[in-house]
């Protein structure tokens, strides 16, 4: 089994590279750390690579990159993948600070890249836009949620934090309540990608930034039930749903299995569970999602 420690970056293909760069810098608040004709590497204001943009025919999330423990044997991981019937390749990539990657496809066809070493691409700096501190999680619509959940548990070492009914699972690879989400839909596609901001005031600032750019908030501000994060959602020019969030639950002790208690928790202690319409009542606040938010799942 591969033991993922954190999410590193996402790779997006886009037919309009310049427009996406403008949105990710002027609205999201990322920094262009490297630029080529058909590619751009975008980092947070802290200097971590979080988004790789590549020119492509259609907008899509093509890859997710995850870090494993430093010193891990990528060749041994490749062998374990082979035992699962999964083809993989250990190769050197052109990402600064990331000398080697183990690449393979997950059960839904997304390329997964695993790395052990990385380095900051830029120094601390002030940014325009919202300015997230890290890439938090990525959610996908999949035809078979339980099958995908089982793959990420068995192959990548993720653990289930919560279920929302039987059709929406939240999975973690570290103390963060979720790093990947999977929800039931007609075809495989990315549902949303989420960036963590400093605190609640940064979410408020995000609302002001979106308003300044005349970008509608398609859900929020709200506090979720599972994970209890405070969030806002919008669409970027490629129509990807982007979430900014703060105050995500932390599972601090794997053996005890409870989340660090907060005033907004209804359960005491707060443990992983299956959420229903009844258990969600009174656990959060905010408006319901708009029809635009649901488009990624319903088509």
JSON list of N, CA and C in Angstrom, two decimals, residues 85-138:
[
{"chain": "A", "resi": 85, "resn": "UNK", "atom": "N", "xyz": [-2.32, -5.03, -10.28]},
{"chain": "A", "resi": 85, "resn": "UNK", "atom": "CA", "xyz": [-2.65, -4.98, -11.70]},
{"chain": "A", "resi": 85, "resn": "UNK", "atom": "C", "xyz": [-2.64, -3.58, -12.26]},
{"chain": "A", "resi": 86, "resn": "UNK", "atom": "N", "xyz": [-1.91, -2.66, -11.61]},
{"chain": "A", "resi": 86, "resn": "UNK", "atom": "CA", "xyz": [-1.86, -1.26, -12.02]},
{"chain": "A", "resi": 86, "resn": "UNK", "atom": "C", "xyz": [-0.49, -0.97, -12.62]},
{"chain": "A", "resi": 87, "resn": "UNK", "atom": "N", "xyz": [-0.47, -0.49, -13.85]},
{"chain": "A", "resi": 87, "resn": "UNK", "atom": "CA", "xyz": [0.77, -0.11, -14.50]},
{"chain": "A", "resi": 87, "resn": "UNK", "atom": "C", "xyz": [1.23, 1.24, -13.98]},
{"chain": "A", "resi": 88, "resn": "UNK", "atom": "N", "xyz": [2.53, 1.40, -13.77]},
{"chain": "A", "resi": 88, "resn": "UNK", "atom": "CA", "xyz": [3.07, 2.66, -13.27]},
{"chain": "A", "resi": 88, "resn": "UNK", "atom": "C", "xyz": [4.42, 2.92, -13.90]},
{"chain": "A", "resi": 89, "resn": "UNK", "atom": "N", "xyz": [4.91, 4.13, -13.67]},
{"chain": "A", "resi": 89, "resn": "UNK", "atom": "CA", "xyz": [6.18, 4.53, -14.26]},
{"chain": "A", "resi": 89, "resn": "UNK", "atom": "C", "xyz": [6.89, 5.48, -13.30]},
{"chain": "A", "resi": 90, "resn": "UNK", "atom": "N", "xyz": [8.12, 5.16, -12.94]},
{"chain": "A", "resi": 90, "resn": "UNK", "atom": "CA", "xyz": [8.95, 6.06, -12.15]},
{"chain": "A", "resi": 90, "resn": "UNK", "atom": "C", "xyz": [9.80, 6.86, -13.13]},
{"chain": "A", "resi": 91, "resn": "UNK", "atom": "N", "xyz": [9.65, 8.17, -13.09]},
{"chain": "A", "resi": 91, "resn": "UNK", "atom": "CA", "xyz": [10.34, 9.00, -14.06]},
{"chain": "A", "resi": 91, "resn": "UNK", "atom": "C", "xyz": [10.73, 10.34, -13.45]},
{"chain": "A", "resi": 92, "resn": "UNK", "atom": "N", "xyz": [11.66, 10.97, -14.10]},
{"chain": "A", "resi": 92, "resn": "UNK", "atom": "CA", "xyz": [12.04, 12.33, -13.74]},
{"chain": "A", "resi": 92, "resn": "UNK", "atom": "C", "xyz": [11.14, 13.29, -14.50]},
{"chain": "A", "resi": 93, "resn": "UNK", "atom": "N", "xyz": [10.67, 14.31, -13.81]},
{"chain": "A", "resi": 93, "resn": "UNK", "atom": "CA", "xyz": [9.78, 15.28, -14.45]},
{"chain": "A", "resi": 93, "resn": "UNK", "atom": "C", "xyz": [10.48, 16.63, -14.51]},
{"chain": "A", "resi": 94, "resn": "UNK", "atom": "N", "xyz": [9.82, 17.59, -15.14]},
{"chain": "A", "resi": 94, "resn": "UNK", "atom": "CA", "xyz": [10.40, 18.91, -15.28]},
{"chain": "A", "resi": 94, "resn": "UNK", "atom": "C", "xyz": [9.84, 19.88, -14.26]},
{"chain": "A", "resi": 95, "resn": "UNK", "atom": "N", "xyz": [9.40, 19.37, -13.12]},
{"chain": "A", "resi": 95, "resn": "UNK", "atom": "CA", "xyz": [8.92, 20.23, -12.05]},
{"chain": "A", "resi": 95, "resn": "UNK", "atom": "C", "xyz": [10.10, 20.63, -11.16]},
{"chain": "A", "resi": 96, "resn": "UNK", "atom": "N", "xyz": [10.36, 21.90, -11.01]},
{"chain": "A", "resi": 96, "resn": "UNK", "atom": "CA", "xyz": [11.47, 22.32, -10.15]},
{"chain": "A", "resi": 96, "resn": "UNK", "atom": "C", "xyz": [11.28, 21.82, -8.72]},
{"chain": "A", "resi": 97, "resn": "UNK", "atom": "N", "xyz": [12.34, 21.25, -8.16]},
{"chain": "A", "resi": 97, "resn": "UNK", "atom": "CA", "xyz": [12.29, 20.78, -6.78]},
{"chain": "A", "resi": 97, "resn": "UNK", "atom": "C", "xyz": [11.68, 19.41, -6.59]},
{"chain": "A", "resi": 98, "resn": "UNK", "atom": "N", "xyz": [11.22, 18.78, -7.67]},
{"chain": "A", "resi": 98, "resn": "UNK", "atom": "CA", "xyz": [10.62, 17.44, -7.59]},
{"chain": "A", "resi": 98, "resn": "UNK", "atom": "C", "xyz": [11.35, 16.53, -8.56]},
{"chain": "A", "resi": 99, "resn": "UNK", "atom": "N", "xyz": [12.43, 15.88, -8.11]},
{"chain": "A", "resi": 99, "resn": "UNK", "atom": "CA", "xyz": [13.29, 15.14, -9.04]},
{"chain": "A", "resi": 99, "resn": "UNK", "atom": "C", "xyz": [12.67, 13.89, -9.63]},
{"chain": "A", "resi": 100, "resn": "UNK", "atom": "N", "xyz": [11.83, 13.17, -8.85]},
{"chain": "A", "resi": 100, "resn": "UNK", "atom": "CA", "xyz": [11.25, 11.93, -9.35]},
{"chain": "A", "resi": 100, "resn": "UNK", "atom": "C", "xyz": [9.79, 11.82, -8.98]},
{"chain": "A", "resi": 101, "resn": "UNK", "atom": "N", "xyz": [9.03, 11.16, -9.85]},
{"chain": "A", "resi": 101, "resn": "UNK", "atom": "CA", "xyz": [7.61, 10.95, -9.63]},
{"chain": "A", "resi": 101, "resn": "UNK", "atom": "C", "xyz": [7.25, 9.52, -9.99]},
{"chain": "A", "resi": 102, "resn": "UNK", "atom": "N", "xyz": [6.30, 8.95, -9.25]},
{"chain": "A", "resi": 102, "resn": "UNK", "atom": "CA", "xyz": [5.69, 7.67, -9.61]},
{"chain": "A", "resi": 102, "resn": "UNK", "atom": "C", "xyz": [4.31, 7.98, -10.16]},
{"chain": "A", "resi": 103, "resn": "UNK", "atom": "N", "xyz": [4.07, 7.65, -11.42]},
{"chain": "A", "resi": 103, "resn": "UNK", "atom": "CA", "xyz": [2.82, 8.01, -12.08]},
{"chain": "A", "resi": 103, "resn": "UNK", "atom": "C", "xyz": [2.02, 6.76, -12.45]},
{"chain": "A", "resi": 104, "resn": "UNK", "atom": "N", "xyz": [0.71, 6.83, -12.23]},
{"chain": "A", "resi": 104, "resn": "UNK", "atom": "CA", "xyz": [-0.20, 5.75, -12.60]},
{"chain": "A", "resi": 104, "resn": "UNK", "atom": "C", "xyz": [-1.61, 6.33, -12.65]},
{"chain": "A", "resi": 105, "resn": "UNK", "atom": "N", "xyz": [-2.56, 5.53, -13.12]},
{"chain": "A", "resi": 105, "resn": "UNK", "atom": "CA", "xyz": [-3.96, 5.96, -13.17]},
{"chain": "A", "resi": 105, "resn": "UNK", "atom": "C", "xyz": [-4.75, 5.32, -12.04]},
{"chain": "A", "resi": 106, "resn": "UNK", "atom": "N", "xyz": [-5.63, 6.11, -11.41]},
{"chain": "A", "resi": 106, "resn": "UNK", "atom": "CA", "xyz": [-6.53, 5.52, -10.43]},
{"chain": "A", "resi": 106, "resn": "UNK", "atom": "C", "xyz": [-7.68, 4.82, -11.13]},
{"chain": "A", "resi": 107, "resn": "UNK", "atom": "N", "xyz": [-8.62, 4.29, -10.39]},
{"chain": "A", "resi": 107, "resn": "UNK", "atom": "CA", "xyz": [-9.68, 3.48, -10.98]},
{"chain": "A", "resi": 107, "resn": "UNK", "atom": "C", "xyz": [-10.63, 4.28, -11.87]},
{"chain": "A", "resi": 108, "resn": "UNK", "atom": "N", "xyz": [-10.65, 5.61, -11.73]},
{"chain": "A", "resi": 108, "resn": "UNK", "atom": "CA", "xyz": [-11.54, 6.44, -12.54]},
{"chain": "A", "resi": 108, "resn": "UNK", "atom": "C", "xyz": [-10.83, 7.11, -13.71]},
{"chain": "A", "resi": 109, "resn": "UNK", "atom": "N", "xyz": [-9.53, 6.83, -13.88]},
{"chain": "A", "resi": 109, "resn": "UNK", "atom": "CA", "xyz": [-8.82, 7.33, -15.05]},
{"chain": "A", "resi": 109, "resn": "UNK", "atom": "C", "xyz": [-8.03, 8.60, -14.84]},
{"chain": "A", "resi": 110, "resn": "UNK", "atom": "N", "xyz": [-7.99, 9.12, -13.60]},
{"chain": "A", "resi": 110, "resn": "UNK", "atom": "CA", "xyz": [-7.19, 10.31, -13.32]},
{"chain": "A", "resi": 110, "resn": "UNK", "atom": "C", "xyz": [-5.74, 9.90, -13.08]},
{"chain": "A", "resi": 111, "resn": "UNK", "atom": "N", "xyz": [-4.79, 10.61, -13.69]},
{"chain": "A", "resi": 111, "resn": "UNK", "atom": "CA", "xyz": [-3.38, 10.33, -13.44]},
{"chain": "A", "resi": 111, "resn": "UNK", "atom": "C", "xyz": [-3.00, 10.79, -12.04]},
{"chain": "A", "resi": 112, "resn": "UNK", "atom": "N", "xyz": [-2.41, 9.88, -11.28]},
{"chain": "A", "resi": 112, "resn": "UNK", "atom": "CA", "xyz": [-1.92, 10.17, -9.94]},
{"chain": "A", "resi": 112, "resn": "UNK", "atom": "C", "xyz": [-0.40, 10.19, -9.99]},
{"chain": "A", "resi": 113, "resn": "UNK", "atom": "N", "xyz": [0.20, 11.24, -9.46]},
{"chain": "A", "resi": 113, "resn": "UNK", "atom": "CA", "xyz": [1.65, 11.34, -9.37]},
{"chain": "A", "resi": 113, "resn": "UNK", "atom": "C", "xyz": [2.05, 11.39, -7.89]},
{"chain": "A", "resi": 114, "resn": "UNK", "atom": "N", "xyz": [2.97, 10.53, -7.51]},
{"chain": "A", "resi": 114, "resn": "UNK", "atom": "CA", "xyz": [3.43, 10.43, -6.13]},
{"chain": "A", "resi": 114, "resn": "UNK", "atom": "C", "xyz": [4.89, 10.87, -6.08]},
{"chain": "A", "resi": 115, "resn": "UNK", "atom": "N", "xyz": [5.22, 11.73, -5.11]},
{"chain": "A", "resi": 115, "resn": "UNK", "atom": "CA", "xyz": [6.59, 12.22, -5.00]},
{"chain": "A", "resi": 115, "resn": "UNK", "atom": "C", "xyz": [7.03, 12.19, -3.54]},
{"chain": "A", "resi": 116, "resn": "UNK", "atom": "N", "xyz": [8.34, 12.15, -3.33]},
{"chain": "A", "resi": 116, "resn": "UNK", "atom": "CA", "xyz": [8.90, 12.14, -1.99]},
{"chain": "A", "resi": 116, "resn": "UNK", "atom": "C", "xyz": [9.57, 13.46, -1.63]},
{"chain": "A", "resi": 117, "resn": "UNK", "atom": "N", "xyz": [10.14, 14.12, -2.61]},
{"chain": "A", "resi": 117, "resn": "UNK", "atom": "CA", "xyz": [10.89, 15.35, -2.38]},
{"chain": "A", "resi": 117, "resn": "UNK", "atom": "C", "xyz": [10.27, 16.51, -3.13]},
{"chain": "A", "resi": 118, "resn": "UNK", "atom": "N", "xyz": [10.35, 17.68, -2.52]},
{"chain": "A", "resi": 118, "resn": "UNK", "atom": "CA", "xyz": [9.87, 18.89, -3.18]},
{"chain": "A", "resi": 118, "resn": "UNK", "atom": "C", "xyz": [10.58, 20.09, -2.56]},
{"chain": "A", "resi": 119, "resn": "UNK", "atom": "N", "xyz": [10.44, 21.22, -3.22]},
{"chain": "A", "resi": 119, "resn": "UNK", "atom": "CA", "xyz": [11.04, 22.44, -2.71]},
{"chain": "A", "resi": 119, "resn": "UNK", "atom": "C", "xyz": [10.11, 23.60, -3.03]},
{"chain": "A", "resi": 120, "resn": "UNK", "atom": "N", "xyz": [10.23, 24.67, -2.27]},
{"chain": "A", "resi": 120, "resn": "UNK", "atom": "CA", "xyz": [9.45, 25.87, -2.53]},
{"chain": "A", "resi": 120, "resn": "UNK", "atom": "C", "xyz": [9.87, 26.47, -3.88]},
{"chain": "A", "resi": 121, "resn": "UNK", "atom": "N", "xyz": [8.88, 26.97, -4.61]},
{"chain": "A", "resi": 121, "resn": "UNK", "atom": "CA", "xyz": [9.16, 27.55, -5.92]},
{"chain": "A", "resi": 121, "resn": "UNK", "atom": "C", "xyz": [9.34, 29.07, -5.85]},
{"chain": "A", "resi": 122, "resn": "UNK", "atom": "N", "xyz": [8.91, 29.67, -4.76]},
{"chain": "A", "resi": 122, "resn": "UNK", "atom": "CA", "xyz": [9.02, 31.12, -4.62]},
{"chain": "A", "resi": 122, "resn": "UNK", "atom": "C", "xyz": [9.14, 31.45, -3.14]},
{"chain": "A", "resi": 123, "resn": "UNK", "atom": "N", "xyz": [9.56, 32.67, -2.84]},
{"chain": "A", "resi": 123, "resn": "UNK", "atom": "CA", "xyz": [9.67, 33.11, -1.46]},
{"chain": "A", "resi": 123, "resn": "UNK", "atom": "C", "xyz": [8.34, 33.69, -1.00]},
{"chain": "A", "resi": 124, "resn": "UNK", "atom": "N", "xyz": [8.20, 33.89, 0.32]},
{"chain": "A", "resi": 124, "resn": "UNK", "atom": "CA", "xyz": [7.01, 34.56, 0.85]},
{"chain": "A", "resi": 124, "resn": "UNK", "atom": "C", "xyz": [6.84, 35.92, 0.18]},
{"chain": "A", "resi": 125, "resn": "UNK", "atom": "N", "xyz": [5.61, 36.24, -0.20]},
{"chain": "A", "resi": 125, "resn": "UNK", "atom": "CA", "xyz": [5.38, 37.52, -0.84]},
{"chain": "A", "resi": 125, "resn": "UNK", "atom": "C", "xyz": [3.93, 37.93, -0.73]},
{"chain": "A", "resi": 126, "resn": "UNK", "atom": "N", "xyz": [3.69, 39.21, -0.89]},
{"chain": "A", "resi": 126, "resn": "UNK", "atom": "CA", "xyz": [2.34, 39.73, -0.91]},
{"chain": "A", "resi": 126, "resn": "UNK", "atom": "C", "xyz": [1.71, 39.43, -2.27]},
{"chain": "A", "resi": 127, "resn": "UNK", "atom": "N", "xyz": [0.41, 39.17, -2.27]},
{"chain": "A", "resi": 127, "resn": "UNK", "atom": "CA", "xyz": [-0.28, 38.85, -3.51]},
{"chain": "A", "resi": 127, "resn": "UNK", "atom": "C", "xyz": [-1.55, 39.67, -3.61]},
{"chain": "A", "resi": 128, "resn": "UNK", "atom": "N", "xyz": [-2.04, 39.82, -4.83]},
{"chain": "A", "resi": 128, "resn": "UNK", "atom": "CA", "xyz": [-3.38, 40.36, -5.02]},
{"chain": "A", "resi": 128, "resn": "UNK", "atom": "C", "xyz": [-4.35, 39.18, -4.98]},
{"chain": "A", "resi": 129, "resn": "UNK", "atom": "N", "xyz": [-5.64, 39.46, -4.93]},
{"chain": "A", "resi": 129, "resn": "UNK", "atom": "CA", "xyz": [-6.61, 38.38, -4.88]},
{"chain": "A", "resi": 129, "resn": "UNK", "atom": "C", "xyz": [-6.76, 37.83, -3.48]},
{"chain": "A", "resi": 130, "resn": "UNK", "atom": "N", "xyz": [-7.30, 36.63, -3.39]},
{"chain": "A", "resi": 130, "resn": "UNK", "atom": "CA", "xyz": [-7.68, 36.05, -2.10]},
{"chain": "A", "resi": 130, "resn": "UNK", "atom": "C", "xyz": [-6.48, 35.51, -1.33]},
{"chain": "A", "resi": 131, "resn": "UNK", "atom": "N", "xyz": [-5.55, 34.86, -2.01]},
{"chain": "A", "resi": 131, "resn": "UNK", "atom": "CA", "xyz": [-4.31, 34.45, -1.36]},
{"chain": "A", "resi": 131, "resn": "UNK", "atom": "C", "xyz": [-4.41, 33.24, -0.46]},
{"chain": "A", "resi": 132, "resn": "UNK", "atom": "N", "xyz": [-4.74, 32.04, -0.97]},
{"chain": "A", "resi": 132, "resn": "UNK", "atom": "CA", "xyz": [-4.82, 30.85, -0.13]},
{"chain": "A", "resi": 132, "resn": "UNK", "atom": "C", "xyz": [-3.46, 30.44, 0.40]},
{"chain": "A", "resi": 133, "resn": "UNK", "atom": "N", "xyz": [-3.48, 29.64, 1.48]},
{"chain": "A", "resi": 133, "resn": "UNK", "atom": "CA", "xyz": [-2.23, 29.17, 2.07]},
{"chain": "A", "resi": 133, "resn": "UNK", "atom": "C", "xyz": [-1.85, 27.77, 1.60]},
{"chain": "A", "resi": 134, "resn": "UNK", "atom": "N", "xyz": [-2.83, 27.02, 1.07]},
{"chain": "A", "resi": 134, "resn": "UNK", "atom": "CA", "xyz": [-2.48, 25.70, 0.53]},
{"chain": "A", "resi": 134, "resn": "UNK", "atom": "C", "xyz": [-3.65, 25.15, -0.29]},
{"chain": "A", "resi": 135, "resn": "UNK", "atom": "N", "xyz": [-3.35, 24.15, -1.10]},
{"chain": "A", "resi": 135, "resn": "UNK", "atom": "CA", "xyz": [-4.39, 23.36, -1.75]},
{"chain": "A", "resi": 135, "resn": "UNK", "atom": "C", "xyz": [-4.95, 22.40, -0.72]},
{"chain": "A", "resi": 136, "resn": "UNK", "atom": "N", "xyz": [-6.27, 22.42, -0.53]},
{"chain": "A", "resi": 136, "resn": "UNK", "atom": "CA", "xyz": [-6.86, 21.63, 0.54]},
{"chain": "A", "resi": 136, "resn": "UNK", "atom": "C", "xyz": [-7.40, 20.28, 0.10]},
{"chain": "A", "resi": 137, "resn": "UNK", "atom": "N", "xyz": [-8.26, 20.26, -0.91]},
{"chain": "A", "resi": 137, "resn": "UNK", "atom": "CA", "xyz": [-8.83, 18.98, -1.35]},
{"chain": "A", "resi": 137, "resn": "UNK", "atom": "C", "xyz": [-9.38, 19.11, -2.76]},
{"chain": "A", "resi": 138, "resn": "UNK", "atom": "N", "xyz": [-9.69, 17.97, -3.33]},
{"chain": "A", "resi": 138, "resn": "UNK", "atom": "CA", "xyz": [-10.28, 17.91, -4.67]},
{"chain": "A", "resi": 138, "resn": "UNK", "atom": "C", "xyz": [-11.41, 16.88, -4.64]}
]
